Tab-separated table of C-alpha atoms in Angstrom:
chain	number	residue	atom	x	y	z
P	9	UNK	CA	0.000	0.000	0.000
P	10	UNK	CA	1.551	3.351	-1.017
P	11	UNK	CA	2.307	5.989	1.596
P	12	UNK	CA	-0.402	8.662	1.456
P	13	UNK	CA	0.001	12.410	1.917
P	14	UNK	CA	-2.384	13.674	4.629
P	15	UNK	CA	-5.017	16.339	4.121
P	16	UNK	CA	-5.513	19.638	5.937
P	17	UNK	CA	-8.936	18.359	6.928
P	18	UNK	CA	-7.228	15.546	8.817
P	19	UNK	CA	-5.070	18.069	10.707
P	20	UNK	CA	-8.263	19.677	11.972
P	21	UNK	CA	-9.779	16.304	12.777
P	22	UNK	CA	-6.788	15.547	15.000
P	23	UNK	CA	-7.088	18.969	16.628
P	24	UNK	CA	-10.740	18.306	17.439
P	25	UNK	CA	-9.830	15.062	19.204
P	26	UNK	CA	-7.115	16.791	21.247
P	27	UNK	CA	-9.378	19.725	22.093
P	28	UNK	CA	-12.185	17.508	23.348
P	29	UNK	CA	-10.001	15.460	25.693
P	30	UNK	CA	-7.951	18.337	27.101
P	31	UNK	CA	-11.008	20.494	27.761
P	32	UNK	CA	-12.596	17.693	29.777
P	33	UNK	CA	-9.920	18.279	32.445
P	34	UNK	CA	-8.817	21.893	31.980
P	35	UNK	CA	-9.748	23.995	35.040
P	36	UNK	CA	-10.819	20.759	36.771
P	37	UNK	CA	-7.782	20.047	38.926
P	38	UNK	CA	-9.414	17.079	40.656
P	39	UNK	CA	-9.417	15.307	37.248
P	40	UNK	CA	-5.665	15.776	36.738
P	41	UNK	CA	-2.980	13.417	38.028
P	42	UNK	CA	0.420	15.150	38.065
P	43	UNK	CA	3.859	13.582	38.015
P	44	UNK	CA	7.297	14.782	36.910
P	45	UNK	CA	9.994	13.504	34.560
P	46	UNK	CA	13.723	14.241	34.337
P	47	UNK	CA	14.804	17.299	32.286
P	48	UNK	CA	18.240	18.868	32.330
P	49	UNK	CA	18.244	22.244	34.044
P	50	UNK	CA	14.751	21.882	35.521
P	51	UNK	CA	13.825	20.477	38.928
P	52	UNK	CA	10.191	19.973	37.878
P	53	UNK	CA	8.921	19.014	34.425
P	54	UNK	CA	5.245	18.099	34.781
P	55	UNK	CA	3.335	15.421	32.928
P	56	UNK	CA	-0.311	14.489	33.510
P	57	UNK	CA	-2.769	11.758	32.730
P	58	UNK	CA	-4.364	14.195	30.285
P	59	UNK	CA	-1.126	14.424	28.256
P	60	UNK	CA	-0.915	10.642	28.019
P	61	UNK	CA	-4.563	9.992	27.248
P	62	UNK	CA	-4.682	12.697	24.593
P	63	UNK	CA	-1.611	11.355	22.840
P	64	UNK	CA	-3.080	7.836	22.805
P	65	UNK	CA	-6.252	9.135	21.155
P	66	UNK	CA	-4.230	10.960	18.493
P	67	UNK	CA	-2.086	7.906	17.842
P	68	UNK	CA	-5.173	5.753	17.434
P	69	UNK	CA	-6.733	8.104	14.865
P	70	UNK	CA	-3.495	8.475	12.883
P	71	UNK	CA	-3.008	4.720	12.796
P	72	UNK	CA	-6.575	4.193	11.577
P	73	UNK	CA	-6.317	6.800	8.820
P	74	UNK	CA	-2.646	6.479	7.839
P	75	UNK	CA	-1.388	3.082	9.033
P	76	UNK	CA	1.881	3.432	7.097
P	77	UNK	CA	2.891	6.672	8.817
P	78	UNK	CA	5.371	6.841	11.691
P	79	UNK	CA	4.591	8.691	14.930
P	80	UNK	CA	6.791	10.504	17.462
P	81	UNK	CA	5.053	11.688	20.617
P	82	UNK	CA	6.269	13.331	23.806
P	83	UNK	CA	4.736	10.719	26.074
P	84	UNK	CA	5.193	7.428	24.193
P	85	UNK	CA	8.191	7.982	21.946
P	86	UNK	CA	8.583	6.779	18.384
P	87	UNK	CA	6.707	4.064	16.526
P	88	UNK	CA	7.135	2.975	12.928
P	89	UNK	CA	9.383	4.076	10.075
P	90	UNK	CA	8.014	6.049	7.131
P	91	UNK	CA	8.516	8.817	4.588
P	92	UNK	CA	5.953	10.652	6.754
P	93	UNK	CA	6.205	11.053	10.517
P	94	UNK	CA	3.655	12.723	12.792
P	95	UNK	CA	5.160	14.625	15.725
P	96	UNK	CA	2.801	15.189	18.660
P	97	UNK	CA	2.862	17.235	21.831
P	98	UNK	CA	-0.609	16.714	23.323
P	99	UNK	CA	-0.213	19.617	25.766
P	100	UNK	CA	2.628	21.991	25.017
P	101	UNK	CA	2.783	24.149	28.117
P	102	UNK	CA	1.711	21.747	30.841
P	103	UNK	CA	2.694	24.320	33.486
P	104	UNK	CA	0.178	26.969	32.307
P	105	UNK	CA	-2.339	24.162	31.747
P	106	UNK	CA	-2.040	23.305	35.438
P	107	UNK	CA	-2.230	26.997	36.396
P	108	UNK	CA	-5.401	27.593	34.388
P	109	UNK	CA	-3.659	30.007	31.996
P	110	UNK	CA	-4.749	29.489	28.357
P	111	UNK	CA	-1.358	29.808	26.683
P	112	UNK	CA	-0.859	26.045	26.350
P	113	UNK	CA	-1.706	24.313	23.109
P	114	UNK	CA	-1.996	21.021	21.274
P	115	UNK	CA	0.834	20.672	18.742
P	116	UNK	CA	0.527	18.276	15.811
P	117	UNK	CA	3.167	18.420	13.084
P	118	UNK	CA	4.186	16.390	10.071
P	119	UNK	CA	7.683	15.585	8.860
P	120	UNK	CA	8.245	14.585	5.252
P	121	UNK	CA	11.643	12.960	4.845
P	122	UNK	CA	12.731	14.708	8.028
P	123	UNK	CA	11.509	18.189	7.093
P	124	UNK	CA	8.505	19.870	8.736
P	125	UNK	CA	5.877	20.546	6.055
P	126	UNK	CA	2.497	20.826	7.805
P	127	UNK	CA	1.367	21.584	11.329
P	128	UNK	CA	-1.362	22.855	13.602
P	129	UNK	CA	-1.353	24.580	16.982
P	130	UNK	CA	-4.734	24.478	18.713
P	131	UNK	CA	-5.681	26.364	21.874
P	132	UNK	CA	-8.876	24.600	22.935
P	133	UNK	CA	-10.112	27.052	25.573
P	134	UNK	CA	-9.905	30.173	23.405
P	135	UNK	CA	-10.919	28.292	20.275
P	136	UNK	CA	-7.898	29.563	18.343
P	137	UNK	CA	-6.164	27.453	15.731
P	138	UNK	CA	-3.028	28.282	13.764
P	139	UNK	CA	-2.029	25.944	10.976
P	140	UNK	CA	-0.048	25.446	7.801
P	141	UNK	CA	-1.514	23.495	4.917
P	142	UNK	CA	1.944	22.975	3.433
P	143	UNK	CA	1.918	26.196	1.410
P	144	UNK	CA	0.255	28.960	3.450
P	145	UNK	CA	-0.431	29.675	7.104
P	146	UNK	CA	-3.847	30.341	8.574
P	147	UNK	CA	-5.656	31.401	11.731
P	148	UNK	CA	-9.209	30.673	12.786
P	149	UNK	CA	-11.006	31.754	15.946
P	150	UNK	CA	-13.825	33.892	17.258
P	151	UNK	CA	-12.853	36.661	14.819
P	152	UNK	CA	-13.113	34.394	11.789
P	153	UNK	CA	-10.560	32.764	9.505
P	154	UNK	CA	-7.715	34.432	7.629
P	155	UNK	CA	-4.228	33.961	6.241
P	156	UNK	CA	-1.496	35.110	8.584
P	157	UNK	CA	1.845	36.799	7.899
P	158	UNK	CA	4.865	37.766	9.944
P	159	UNK	CA	6.030	41.382	10.070
P	160	UNK	CA	8.393	41.719	7.106
P	161	UNK	CA	9.713	45.241	7.701
P	162	UNK	CA	10.304	45.234	11.437
P	163	UNK	CA	13.872	46.009	12.531
P	164	UNK	CA	15.675	44.994	15.681
P	165	UNK	CA	14.896	48.170	17.657
P	166	UNK	CA	11.161	47.783	16.863
P	167	UNK	CA	10.997	44.080	17.587
P	168	UNK	CA	9.109	42.320	20.381
P	169	UNK	CA	11.196	39.523	21.913
P	170	UNK	CA	9.820	36.479	23.710
P	171	UNK	CA	11.216	33.535	25.614
P	172	UNK	CA	9.183	31.221	27.804
P	173	UNK	CA	11.358	31.025	30.898
P	174	UNK	CA	14.508	32.646	32.293
P	175	UNK	CA	15.467	29.137	33.463
P	176	UNK	CA	16.171	28.165	29.857
P	177	UNK	CA	18.273	31.282	29.234
P	178	UNK	CA	20.497	30.247	32.138
P	179	UNK	CA	21.243	26.941	30.390
P	180	UNK	CA	23.263	28.910	27.826
P	181	UNK	CA	25.276	31.418	29.888
P	182	UNK	CA	27.691	32.218	27.039
P	183	UNK	CA	25.051	33.579	24.669
P	184	UNK	CA	24.074	37.235	24.649
P	185	UNK	CA	20.358	37.141	25.408
P	186	UNK	CA	20.646	40.203	27.638
P	187	UNK	CA	22.231	42.139	24.786
P	188	UNK	CA	19.360	41.094	22.510
P	189	UNK	CA	16.925	42.198	25.205
P	190	UNK	CA	18.625	45.621	25.331
P	191	UNK	CA	18.405	46.087	21.561
P	192	UNK	CA	14.711	45.194	21.163
P	193	UNK	CA	11.571	47.157	21.958
P	194	UNK	CA	10.474	44.912	24.819
P	195	UNK	CA	10.787	41.379	26.148
P	196	UNK	CA	7.970	39.152	27.381
P	197	UNK	CA	8.002	35.759	29.119
P	198	UNK	CA	5.660	32.828	29.617
P	199	UNK	CA	3.833	32.482	26.299
P	200	UNK	CA	4.859	28.891	25.499
P	201	UNK	CA	3.776	27.724	22.013
P	202	UNK	CA	1.227	30.539	21.831
P	203	UNK	CA	4.094	33.018	21.467
P	204	UNK	CA	5.408	31.179	18.398
P	205	UNK	CA	1.917	31.295	16.903
P	206	UNK	CA	1.729	35.018	17.635
P	207	UNK	CA	5.006	35.462	15.775
P	208	UNK	CA	3.468	33.794	12.729
P	209	UNK	CA	0.436	36.075	13.077
P	210	UNK	CA	2.535	39.257	13.188
P	211	UNK	CA	2.272	40.196	16.872
P	212	UNK	CA	5.654	38.994	18.196
P	213	UNK	CA	8.863	39.269	16.181
P	214	UNK	CA	11.494	37.109	17.878
P	215	UNK	CA	11.159	33.896	19.891
P	216	UNK	CA	14.225	32.354	21.515
P	217	UNK	CA	13.974	28.971	23.233
P	218	UNK	CA	16.990	27.089	24.520
P	219	UNK	CA	15.732	23.617	25.450
P	220	UNK	CA	13.216	22.374	22.872
P	221	UNK	CA	12.478	18.805	21.860
P	222	UNK	CA	11.284	17.903	18.340
P	223	UNK	CA	7.687	17.668	19.533
P	224	UNK	CA	7.932	21.260	20.855
P	225	UNK	CA	8.807	22.800	17.492
P	226	UNK	CA	7.974	20.596	14.465
P	227	UNK	CA	4.320	21.710	14.256
P	228	UNK	CA	5.336	25.361	14.557
P	229	UNK	CA	8.083	25.425	11.912
P	230	UNK	CA	5.778	25.322	8.857
P	231	UNK	CA	3.288	27.696	10.478
P	232	UNK	CA	6.047	30.290	10.891
P	233	UNK	CA	7.877	29.609	7.627
P	234	UNK	CA	4.764	29.678	5.457
P	235	UNK	CA	3.779	32.954	7.118
P	236	UNK	CA	7.088	34.500	6.014
P	237	UNK	CA	9.227	33.876	9.075
P	238	UNK	CA	12.489	32.021	9.687
P	239	UNK	CA	13.175	29.225	12.190
P	240	UNK	CA	16.642	27.802	12.846
P	241	UNK	CA	18.823	26.536	15.629
P	242	UNK	CA	21.111	29.009	17.390
P	243	UNK	CA	23.907	28.014	15.002
P	244	UNK	CA	21.706	28.565	11.927
P	245	UNK	CA	20.756	24.963	11.122
P	246	UNK	CA	17.377	23.320	10.612
P	247	UNK	CA	15.336	23.175	13.827
P	248	UNK	CA	13.345	19.952	13.433
P	249	UNK	CA	15.468	18.181	16.060
P	250	UNK	CA	14.955	20.935	18.639
P	251	UNK	CA	17.688	22.233	20.910
P	252	UNK	CA	18.357	25.973	21.088
P	253	UNK	CA	15.905	27.459	18.579
P	254	UNK	CA	15.391	30.987	17.261
P	255	UNK	CA	12.338	32.128	15.273
P	256	UNK	CA	12.168	35.554	13.644
P	257	UNK	CA	9.644	37.505	11.609
P	258	UNK	CA	11.891	37.932	8.563
P	259	UNK	CA	15.278	36.903	7.218
P	260	UNK	CA	17.063	40.221	7.836
P	261	UNK	CA	15.891	40.345	11.447
P	262	UNK	CA	16.869	36.715	11.919
P	263	UNK	CA	20.419	37.370	10.755
P	264	UNK	CA	20.694	40.264	13.207
P	265	UNK	CA	19.375	38.130	16.063
P	266	UNK	CA	21.819	35.287	15.401
P	267	UNK	CA	24.710	37.724	15.144
P	268	UNK	CA	23.844	39.228	18.532
P	269	UNK	CA	23.272	35.928	20.308
P	270	UNK	CA	26.468	34.404	18.895
P	271	UNK	CA	28.637	37.524	19.138
């Protein structure tokens, strides 16, 4: 049986499954079982029963629809080998999920021969979805549906900078994040995957994250790239494998950011 390219409709079908399960427990702390797992540089990296159960539901649907596709998930690792690989983070931002702050999201991305080509970020509580169909990037929510674009003319002194946590910055003491902070308009913290989506939508201009896994970034790469942005590792390579990752609104800004961080 030949390997089949997925449809955008299927991306949304997966998002609906993730939204339904996560919303059953969001803001219902008595329905959430919390544990922690090892992560370098962090004394607490939460995982819940909701993460695990949501990933299992997504895996089941993918296997039913595309049995020849491989899957990599945060909670249950890798299964299968294929030209296509789904990369799943059922709840990206488990900390804000536990705090009742709606900046977490369900990330579902697709690799084609190791390169991120399609992806969706869904925020179930707000009803926002950001996705790439493989060619363009889109937003849908309470204000309707539209194509999204990064800010193409913004320069470093006008740029809004985001990183999720100062803890991650401290993992790379030799980079010049503070210098980047001084050269930009303002810096914000705590946005998780929602900040990357806001970059694609033209509201944030630079996202720097120092400790990403593939399931943290694969879904977001095509959303940002097909909106006009750039995503690489800190050394300028492809970001599908995670690590220290920089996303910028345009190529000129991205070059400036990398020069500052690696000065």
